[in-house]
C-alpha atoms as a PDB file:
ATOM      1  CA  UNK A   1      -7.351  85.830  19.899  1.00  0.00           C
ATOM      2  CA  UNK A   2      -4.988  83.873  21.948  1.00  0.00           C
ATOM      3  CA  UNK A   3      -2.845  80.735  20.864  1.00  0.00           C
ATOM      4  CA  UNK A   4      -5.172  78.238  23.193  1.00  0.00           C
ATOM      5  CA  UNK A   5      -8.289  79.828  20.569  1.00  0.00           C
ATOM      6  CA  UNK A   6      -6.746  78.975  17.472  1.00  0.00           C
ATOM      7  CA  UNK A   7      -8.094  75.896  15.685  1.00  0.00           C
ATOM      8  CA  UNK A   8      -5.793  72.933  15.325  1.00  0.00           C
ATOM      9  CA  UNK A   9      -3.908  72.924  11.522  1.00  0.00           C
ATOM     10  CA  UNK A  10      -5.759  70.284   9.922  1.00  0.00           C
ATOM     11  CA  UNK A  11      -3.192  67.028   8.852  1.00  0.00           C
ATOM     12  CA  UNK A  12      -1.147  67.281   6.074  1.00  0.00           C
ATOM     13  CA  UNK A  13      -2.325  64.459   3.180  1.00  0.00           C
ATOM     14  CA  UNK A  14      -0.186  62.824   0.853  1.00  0.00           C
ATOM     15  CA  UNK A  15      -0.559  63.926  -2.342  1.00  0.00           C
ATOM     16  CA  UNK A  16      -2.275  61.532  -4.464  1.00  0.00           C
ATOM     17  CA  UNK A  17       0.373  61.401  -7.091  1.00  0.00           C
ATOM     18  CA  UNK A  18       2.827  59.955  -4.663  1.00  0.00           C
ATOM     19  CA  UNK A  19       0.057  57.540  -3.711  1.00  0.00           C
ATOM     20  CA  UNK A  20      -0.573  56.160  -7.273  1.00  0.00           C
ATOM     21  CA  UNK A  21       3.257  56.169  -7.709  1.00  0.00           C
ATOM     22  CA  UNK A  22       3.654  53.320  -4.651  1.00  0.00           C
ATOM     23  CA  UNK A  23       0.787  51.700  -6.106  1.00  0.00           C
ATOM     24  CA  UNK A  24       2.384  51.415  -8.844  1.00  0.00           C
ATOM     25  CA  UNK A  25       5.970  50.284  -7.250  1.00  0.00           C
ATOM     26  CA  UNK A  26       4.083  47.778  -5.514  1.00  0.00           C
ATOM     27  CA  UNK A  27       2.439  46.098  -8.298  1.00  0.00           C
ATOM     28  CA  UNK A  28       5.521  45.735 -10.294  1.00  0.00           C
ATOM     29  CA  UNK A  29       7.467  44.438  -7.691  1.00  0.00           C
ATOM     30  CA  UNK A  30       4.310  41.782  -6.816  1.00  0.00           C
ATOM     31  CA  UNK A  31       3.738  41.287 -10.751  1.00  0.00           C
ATOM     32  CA  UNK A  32       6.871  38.822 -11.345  1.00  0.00           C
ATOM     33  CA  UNK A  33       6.001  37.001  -8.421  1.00  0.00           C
ATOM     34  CA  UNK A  34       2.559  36.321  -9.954  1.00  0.00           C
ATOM     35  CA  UNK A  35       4.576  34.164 -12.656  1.00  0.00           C
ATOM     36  CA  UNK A  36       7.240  32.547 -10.559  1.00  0.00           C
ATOM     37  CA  UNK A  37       4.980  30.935  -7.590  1.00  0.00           C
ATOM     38  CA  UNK A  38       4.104  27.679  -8.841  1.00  0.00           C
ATOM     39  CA  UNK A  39       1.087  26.317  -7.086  1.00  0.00           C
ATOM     40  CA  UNK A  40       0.366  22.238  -6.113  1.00  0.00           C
ATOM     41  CA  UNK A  41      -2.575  22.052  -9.280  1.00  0.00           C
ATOM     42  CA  UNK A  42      -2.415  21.523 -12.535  1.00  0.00           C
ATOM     43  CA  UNK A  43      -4.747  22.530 -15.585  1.00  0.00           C
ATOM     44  CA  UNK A  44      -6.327  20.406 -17.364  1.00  0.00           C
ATOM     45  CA  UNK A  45      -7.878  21.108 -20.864  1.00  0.00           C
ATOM     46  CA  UNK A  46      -8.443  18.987 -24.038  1.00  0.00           C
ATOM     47  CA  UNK A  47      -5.821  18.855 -26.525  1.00  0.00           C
ATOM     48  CA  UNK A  48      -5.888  19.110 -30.151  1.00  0.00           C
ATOM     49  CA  UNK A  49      -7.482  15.764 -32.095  1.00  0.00           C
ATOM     50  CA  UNK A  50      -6.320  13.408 -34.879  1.00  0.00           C
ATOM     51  CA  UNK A  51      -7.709  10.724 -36.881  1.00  0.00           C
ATOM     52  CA  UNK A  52      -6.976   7.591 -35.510  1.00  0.00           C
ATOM     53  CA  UNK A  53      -7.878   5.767 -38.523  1.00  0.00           C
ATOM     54  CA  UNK A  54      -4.643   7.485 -40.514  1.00  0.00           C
ATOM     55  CA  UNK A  55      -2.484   6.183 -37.609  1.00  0.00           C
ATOM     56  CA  UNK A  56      -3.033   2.455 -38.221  1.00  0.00           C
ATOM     57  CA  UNK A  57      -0.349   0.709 -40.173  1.00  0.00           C
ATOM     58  CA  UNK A  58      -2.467  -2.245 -42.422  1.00  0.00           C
ATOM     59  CA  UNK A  59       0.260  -4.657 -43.774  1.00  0.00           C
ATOM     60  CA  UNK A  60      -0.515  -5.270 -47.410  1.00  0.00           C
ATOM     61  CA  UNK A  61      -2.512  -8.302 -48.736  1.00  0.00           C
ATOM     62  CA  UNK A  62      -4.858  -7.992 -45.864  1.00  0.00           C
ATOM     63  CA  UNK A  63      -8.412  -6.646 -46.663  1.00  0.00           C
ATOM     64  CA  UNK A  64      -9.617  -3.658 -44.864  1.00  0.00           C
ATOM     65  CA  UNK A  65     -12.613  -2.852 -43.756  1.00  0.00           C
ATOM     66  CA  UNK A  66     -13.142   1.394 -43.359  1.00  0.00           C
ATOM     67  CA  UNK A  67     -15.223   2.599 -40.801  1.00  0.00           C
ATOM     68  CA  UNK A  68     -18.134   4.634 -40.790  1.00  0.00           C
ATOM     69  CA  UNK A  69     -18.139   8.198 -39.344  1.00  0.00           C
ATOM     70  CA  UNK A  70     -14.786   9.283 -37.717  1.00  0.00           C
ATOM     71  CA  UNK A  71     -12.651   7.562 -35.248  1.00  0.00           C
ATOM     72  CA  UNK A  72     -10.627  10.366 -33.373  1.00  0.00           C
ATOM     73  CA  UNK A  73      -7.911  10.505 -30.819  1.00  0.00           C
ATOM     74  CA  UNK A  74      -8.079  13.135 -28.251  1.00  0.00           C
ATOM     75  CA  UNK A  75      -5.732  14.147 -26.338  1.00  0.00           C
ATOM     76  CA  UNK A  76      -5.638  16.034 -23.112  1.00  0.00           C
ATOM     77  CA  UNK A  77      -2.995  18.853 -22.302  1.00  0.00           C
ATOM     78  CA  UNK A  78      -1.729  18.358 -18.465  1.00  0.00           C
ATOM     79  CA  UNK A  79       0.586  21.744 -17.108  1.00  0.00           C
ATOM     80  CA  UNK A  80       1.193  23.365 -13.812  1.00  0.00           C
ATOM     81  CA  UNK A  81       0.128  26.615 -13.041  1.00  0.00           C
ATOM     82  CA  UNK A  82       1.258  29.832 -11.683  1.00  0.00           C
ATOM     83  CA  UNK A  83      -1.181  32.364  -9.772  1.00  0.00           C
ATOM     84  CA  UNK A  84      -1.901  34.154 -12.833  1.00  0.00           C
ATOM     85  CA  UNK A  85      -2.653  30.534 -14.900  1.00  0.00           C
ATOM     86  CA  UNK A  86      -4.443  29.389 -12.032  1.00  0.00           C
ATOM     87  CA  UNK A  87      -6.498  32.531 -11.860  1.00  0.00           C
ATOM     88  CA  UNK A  88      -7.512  32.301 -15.710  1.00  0.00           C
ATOM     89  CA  UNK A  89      -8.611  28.116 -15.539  1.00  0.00           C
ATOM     90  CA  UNK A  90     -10.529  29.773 -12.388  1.00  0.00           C
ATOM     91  CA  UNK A  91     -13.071  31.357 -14.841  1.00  0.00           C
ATOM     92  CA  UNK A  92     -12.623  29.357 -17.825  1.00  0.00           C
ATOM     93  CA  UNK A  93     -14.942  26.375 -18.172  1.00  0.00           C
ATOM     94  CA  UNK A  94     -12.670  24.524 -20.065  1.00  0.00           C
ATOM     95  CA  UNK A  95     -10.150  23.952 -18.090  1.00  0.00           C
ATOM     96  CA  UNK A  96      -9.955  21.966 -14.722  1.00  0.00           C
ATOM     97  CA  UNK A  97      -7.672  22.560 -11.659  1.00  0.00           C
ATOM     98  CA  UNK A  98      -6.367  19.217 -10.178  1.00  0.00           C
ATOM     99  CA  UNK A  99      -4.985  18.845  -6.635  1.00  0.00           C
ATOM    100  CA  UNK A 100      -1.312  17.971  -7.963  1.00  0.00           C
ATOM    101  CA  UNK A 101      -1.042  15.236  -5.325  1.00  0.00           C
ATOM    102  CA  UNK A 102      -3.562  13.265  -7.432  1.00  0.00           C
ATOM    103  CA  UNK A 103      -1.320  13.527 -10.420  1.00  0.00           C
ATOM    104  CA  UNK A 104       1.957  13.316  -8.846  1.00  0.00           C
ATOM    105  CA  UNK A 105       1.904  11.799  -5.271  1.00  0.00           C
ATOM    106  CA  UNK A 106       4.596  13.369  -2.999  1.00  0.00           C
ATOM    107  CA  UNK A 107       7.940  12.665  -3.097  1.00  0.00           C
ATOM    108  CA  UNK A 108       7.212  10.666  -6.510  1.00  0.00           C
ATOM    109  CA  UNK A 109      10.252  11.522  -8.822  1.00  0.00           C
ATOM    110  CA  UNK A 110      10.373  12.207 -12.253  1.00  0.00           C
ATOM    111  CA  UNK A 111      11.884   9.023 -13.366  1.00  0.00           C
ATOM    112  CA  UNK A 112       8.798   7.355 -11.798  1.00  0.00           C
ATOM    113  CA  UNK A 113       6.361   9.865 -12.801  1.00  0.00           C
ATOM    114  CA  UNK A 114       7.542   8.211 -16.467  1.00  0.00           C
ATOM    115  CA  UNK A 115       7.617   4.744 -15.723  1.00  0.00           C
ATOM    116  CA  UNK A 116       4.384   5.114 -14.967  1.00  0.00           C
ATOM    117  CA  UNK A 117       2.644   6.801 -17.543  1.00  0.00           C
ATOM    118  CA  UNK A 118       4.511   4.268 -20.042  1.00  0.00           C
ATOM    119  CA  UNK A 119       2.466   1.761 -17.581  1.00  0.00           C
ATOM    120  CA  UNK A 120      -0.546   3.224 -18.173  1.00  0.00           C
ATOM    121  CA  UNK A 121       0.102   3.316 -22.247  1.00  0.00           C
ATOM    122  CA  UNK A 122       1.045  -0.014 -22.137  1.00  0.00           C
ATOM    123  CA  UNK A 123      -2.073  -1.305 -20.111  1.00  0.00           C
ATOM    124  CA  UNK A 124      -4.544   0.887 -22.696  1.00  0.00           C
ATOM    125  CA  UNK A 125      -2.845  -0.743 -25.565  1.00  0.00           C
ATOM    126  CA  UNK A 126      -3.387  -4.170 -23.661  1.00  0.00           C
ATOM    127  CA  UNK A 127      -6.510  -3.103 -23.192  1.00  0.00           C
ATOM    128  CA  UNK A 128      -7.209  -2.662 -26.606  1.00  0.00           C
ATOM    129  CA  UNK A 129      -5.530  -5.539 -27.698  1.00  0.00           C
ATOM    130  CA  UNK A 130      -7.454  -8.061 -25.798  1.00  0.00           C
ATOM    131  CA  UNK A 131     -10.940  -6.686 -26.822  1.00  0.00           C
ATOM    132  CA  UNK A 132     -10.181  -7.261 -30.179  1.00  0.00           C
ATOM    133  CA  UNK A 133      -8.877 -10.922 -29.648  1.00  0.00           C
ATOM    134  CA  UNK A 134     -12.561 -11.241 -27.002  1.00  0.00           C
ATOM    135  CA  UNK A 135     -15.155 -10.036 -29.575  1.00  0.00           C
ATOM    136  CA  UNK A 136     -12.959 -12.474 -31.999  1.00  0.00           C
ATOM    137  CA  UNK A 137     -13.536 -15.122 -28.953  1.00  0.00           C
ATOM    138  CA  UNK A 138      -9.137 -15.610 -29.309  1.00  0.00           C
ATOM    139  CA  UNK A 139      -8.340 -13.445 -26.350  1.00  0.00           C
ATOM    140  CA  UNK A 140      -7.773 -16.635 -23.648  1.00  0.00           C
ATOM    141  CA  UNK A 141      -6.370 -19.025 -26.334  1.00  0.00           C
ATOM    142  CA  UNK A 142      -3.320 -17.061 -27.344  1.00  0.00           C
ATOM    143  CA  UNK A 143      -2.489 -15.256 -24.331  1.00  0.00           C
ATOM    144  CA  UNK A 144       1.050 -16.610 -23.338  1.00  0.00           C
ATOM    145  CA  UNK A 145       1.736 -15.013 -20.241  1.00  0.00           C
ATOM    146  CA  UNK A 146       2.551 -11.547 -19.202  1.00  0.00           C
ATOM    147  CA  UNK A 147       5.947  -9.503 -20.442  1.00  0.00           C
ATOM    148  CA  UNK A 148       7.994  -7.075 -18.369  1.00  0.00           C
ATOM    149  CA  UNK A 149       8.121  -4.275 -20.372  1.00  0.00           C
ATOM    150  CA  UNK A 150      10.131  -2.011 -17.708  1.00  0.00           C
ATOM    151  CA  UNK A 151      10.698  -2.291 -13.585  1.00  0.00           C
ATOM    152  CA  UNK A 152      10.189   0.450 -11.681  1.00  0.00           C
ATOM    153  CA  UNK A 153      13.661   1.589 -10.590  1.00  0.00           C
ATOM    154  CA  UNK A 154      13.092   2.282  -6.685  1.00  0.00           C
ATOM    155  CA  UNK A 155      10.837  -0.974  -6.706  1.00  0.00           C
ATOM    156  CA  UNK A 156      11.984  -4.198  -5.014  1.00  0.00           C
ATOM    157  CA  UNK A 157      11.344  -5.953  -8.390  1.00  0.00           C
ATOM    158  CA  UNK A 158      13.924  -4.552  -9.993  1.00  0.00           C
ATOM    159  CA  UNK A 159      16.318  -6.570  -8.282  1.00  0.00           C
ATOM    160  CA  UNK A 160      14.523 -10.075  -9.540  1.00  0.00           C
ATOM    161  CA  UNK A 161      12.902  -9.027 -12.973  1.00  0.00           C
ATOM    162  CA  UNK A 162      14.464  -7.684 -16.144  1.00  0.00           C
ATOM    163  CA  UNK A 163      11.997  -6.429 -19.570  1.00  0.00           C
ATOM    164  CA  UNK A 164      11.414  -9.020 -21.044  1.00  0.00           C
ATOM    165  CA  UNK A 165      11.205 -11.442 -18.542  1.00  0.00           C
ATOM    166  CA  UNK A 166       7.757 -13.699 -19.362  1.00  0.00           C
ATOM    167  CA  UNK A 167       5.428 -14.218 -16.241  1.00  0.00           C
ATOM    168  CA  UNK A 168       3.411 -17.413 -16.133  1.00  0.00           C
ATOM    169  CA  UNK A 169       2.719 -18.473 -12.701  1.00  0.00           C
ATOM    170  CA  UNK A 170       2.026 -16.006  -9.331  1.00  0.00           C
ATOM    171  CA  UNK A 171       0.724 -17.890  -6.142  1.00  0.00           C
ATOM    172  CA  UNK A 172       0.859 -20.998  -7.760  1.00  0.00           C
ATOM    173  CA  UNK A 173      -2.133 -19.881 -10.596  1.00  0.00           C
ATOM    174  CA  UNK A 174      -1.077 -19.531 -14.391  1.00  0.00           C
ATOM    175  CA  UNK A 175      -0.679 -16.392 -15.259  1.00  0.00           C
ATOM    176  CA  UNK A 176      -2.131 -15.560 -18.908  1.00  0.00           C
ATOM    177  CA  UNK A 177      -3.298 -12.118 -19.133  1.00  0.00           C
ATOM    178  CA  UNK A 178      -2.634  -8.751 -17.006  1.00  0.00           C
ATOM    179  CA  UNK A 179      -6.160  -9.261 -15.253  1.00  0.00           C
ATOM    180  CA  UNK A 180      -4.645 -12.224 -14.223  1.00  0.00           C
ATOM    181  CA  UNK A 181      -1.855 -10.663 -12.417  1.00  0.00           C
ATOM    182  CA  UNK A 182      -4.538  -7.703 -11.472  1.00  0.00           C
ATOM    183  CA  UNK A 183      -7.028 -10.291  -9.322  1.00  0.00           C
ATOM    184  CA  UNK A 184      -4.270 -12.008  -7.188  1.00  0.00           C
ATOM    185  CA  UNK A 185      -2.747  -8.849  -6.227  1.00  0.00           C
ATOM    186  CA  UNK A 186      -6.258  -7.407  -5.457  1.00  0.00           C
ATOM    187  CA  UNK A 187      -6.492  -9.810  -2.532  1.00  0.00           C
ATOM    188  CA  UNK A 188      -2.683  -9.015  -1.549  1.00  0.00           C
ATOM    189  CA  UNK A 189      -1.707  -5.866   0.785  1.00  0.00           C
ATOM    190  CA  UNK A 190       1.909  -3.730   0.550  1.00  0.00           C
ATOM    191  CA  UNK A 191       4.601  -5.764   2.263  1.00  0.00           C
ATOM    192  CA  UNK A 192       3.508  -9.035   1.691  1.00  0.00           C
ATOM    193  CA  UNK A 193       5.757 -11.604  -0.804  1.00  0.00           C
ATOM    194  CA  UNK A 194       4.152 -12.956  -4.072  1.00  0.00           C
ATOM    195  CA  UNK A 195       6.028 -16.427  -5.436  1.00  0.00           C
ATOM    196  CA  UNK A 196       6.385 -15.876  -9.040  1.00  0.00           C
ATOM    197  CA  UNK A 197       7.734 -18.196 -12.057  1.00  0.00           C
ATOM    198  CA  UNK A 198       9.365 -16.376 -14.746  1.00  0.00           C
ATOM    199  CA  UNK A 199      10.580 -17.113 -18.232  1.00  0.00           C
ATOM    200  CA  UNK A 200      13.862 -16.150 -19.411  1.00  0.00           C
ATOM    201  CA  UNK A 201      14.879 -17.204 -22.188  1.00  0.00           C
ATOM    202  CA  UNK A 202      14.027 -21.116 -21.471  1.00  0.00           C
ATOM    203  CA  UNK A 203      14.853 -21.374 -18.284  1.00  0.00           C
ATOM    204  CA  UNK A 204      12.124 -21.234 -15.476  1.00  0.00           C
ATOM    205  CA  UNK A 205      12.486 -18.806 -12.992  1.00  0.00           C
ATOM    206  CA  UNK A 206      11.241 -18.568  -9.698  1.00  0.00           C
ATOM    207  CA  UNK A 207      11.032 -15.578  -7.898  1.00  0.00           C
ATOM    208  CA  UNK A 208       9.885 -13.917  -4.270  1.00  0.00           C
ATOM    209  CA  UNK A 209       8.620 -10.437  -4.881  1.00  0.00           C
ATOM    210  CA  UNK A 210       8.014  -7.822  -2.246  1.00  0.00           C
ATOM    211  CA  UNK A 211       5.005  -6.246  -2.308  1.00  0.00           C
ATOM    212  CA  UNK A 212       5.015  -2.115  -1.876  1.00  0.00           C
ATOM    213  CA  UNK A 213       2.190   0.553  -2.369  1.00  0.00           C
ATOM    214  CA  UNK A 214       0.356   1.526  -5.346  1.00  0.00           C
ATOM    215  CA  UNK A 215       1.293   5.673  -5.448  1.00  0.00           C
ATOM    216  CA  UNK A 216      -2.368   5.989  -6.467  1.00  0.00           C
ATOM    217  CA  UNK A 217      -3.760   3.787  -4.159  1.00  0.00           C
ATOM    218  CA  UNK A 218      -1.806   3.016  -0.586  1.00  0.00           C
ATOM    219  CA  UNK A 219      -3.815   0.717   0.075  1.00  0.00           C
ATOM    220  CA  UNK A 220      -3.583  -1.207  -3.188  1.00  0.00           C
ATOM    221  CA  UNK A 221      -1.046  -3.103  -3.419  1.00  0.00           C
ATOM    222  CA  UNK A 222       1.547  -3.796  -7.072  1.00  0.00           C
ATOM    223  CA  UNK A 223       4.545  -5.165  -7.786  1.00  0.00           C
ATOM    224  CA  UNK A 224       6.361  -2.140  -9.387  1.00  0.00           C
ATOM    225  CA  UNK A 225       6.590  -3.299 -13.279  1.00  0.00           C
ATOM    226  CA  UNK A 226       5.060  -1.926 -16.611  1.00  0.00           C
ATOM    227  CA  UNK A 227       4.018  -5.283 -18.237  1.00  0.00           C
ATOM    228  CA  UNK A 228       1.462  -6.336 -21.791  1.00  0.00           C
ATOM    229  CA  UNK A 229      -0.085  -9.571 -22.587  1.00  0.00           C
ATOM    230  CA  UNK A 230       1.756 -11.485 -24.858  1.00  0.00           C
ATOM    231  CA  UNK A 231       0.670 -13.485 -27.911  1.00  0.00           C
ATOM    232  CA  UNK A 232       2.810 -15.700 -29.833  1.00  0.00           C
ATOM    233  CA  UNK A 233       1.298 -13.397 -32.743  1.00  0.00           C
ATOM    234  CA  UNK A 234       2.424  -9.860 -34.320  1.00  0.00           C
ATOM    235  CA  UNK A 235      -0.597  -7.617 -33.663  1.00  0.00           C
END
């Protein structure tokens, strides 16, 4: 037999040990990374619960009234995720993946990210508040105007309004409530100016406010403050 008769030496494989071994190399190089990549979602899943009832402070000589069933608070737990977090609220009914940018519009900062969720507390108490005072038929006939309760930093407000600053006229209407304030700015658009009368102290206050977008909403427009109804009574 000559050398152009002998069959071609079939290829040399890997042995499968060494192939399992960079399998292996890979994956725990890869595994870390799983944990450190943040993505732009976050989970969203209920939190634990408390009575709500317990929470109410009832000055004494008043008369209480205790409800009937329970009245509970819930909470909802709000995180970012990593792959592997992501993966898991993937399959897990309970838990919702929202688009970060819903949460936490771009190039929002933390400091604002705060101001506003005190905003939002303060409007649900508000909220609260002045259903109580409606089904009581009180809501219009004590509301004194709106407080600042903070300015957004970065907002052009911040260089005309202080907390505690009263609001009582905008565009030349009396301001009483919130929804008040909420109405005239619905027919306003970012960049425009809003005349405003302010209490301080005693002294009257008038005020040009620029307009700028609502983070939520671009097209909405606001004026950049956390504010509450006020009532010349301790509620």
């Amino acid at each position: 037999m000559t050398d152009a008769d002998t069959p071609p030496l079939p290829p040399r494989s890997r042995p499968r040990w060494l192939t399992f071994l960079w399998t292996a190399v890979v994956l725990a190089l890869l595994t870390p990374l799983g944990w450190l990549v943040n993505l732009p979602y976050f989970s969203a899943s209920a939190g634990p619960t408390g009575d709500a009832v317990d929470a109410v402070i009832v000055r004494e000589g008043f008369e209480v009234f205790q409800p009937e069933g329970e009245l509970l608070l819930l909470t909802v737990s709000l995180q970012p995720v990593n792959l592997y977090e992501a993966t898991v609220a993937f399959f897990d009914r309970r838990i919702d993946l929202i688009d970060r940018e819903l949460l936490r519009p771009q190039g929002e900062t933390d400091e604002e990210a705060r101001q506003r969720g005190l905003m939002a507390m303060e409007r649900s108490k508000d909220i609260a508040v002045a259903v109580a005072l409606h089904e009581l038929g009180l809501e219009e006939s004590l509301a004194a105007g709106v407080e600042v309760v903070g300015v957004f930093q970065e907002a052009p407000a911040s260089d005309s309004l202080a907390s505690g600053d009263l609001v009582v006229e905008m565009e030349s209407q009396p301001i009483r409530t919130v929804g008040d304030i909420r109405r005239i700015l619905e027919t306003r658009s970012p960049g425009e100016e809003v005349e405003v009368i302010v209490l301080r102290g005693s002294e009257r206050i008038p005020v040009s406010l620029a307009l700028h977008s609502n983070p939520d909403a671009p097209d909405r427009a606001m004026v950049g403050i956390s504010a509450s109804t006020s009532y010349p009574i301790d509620i």
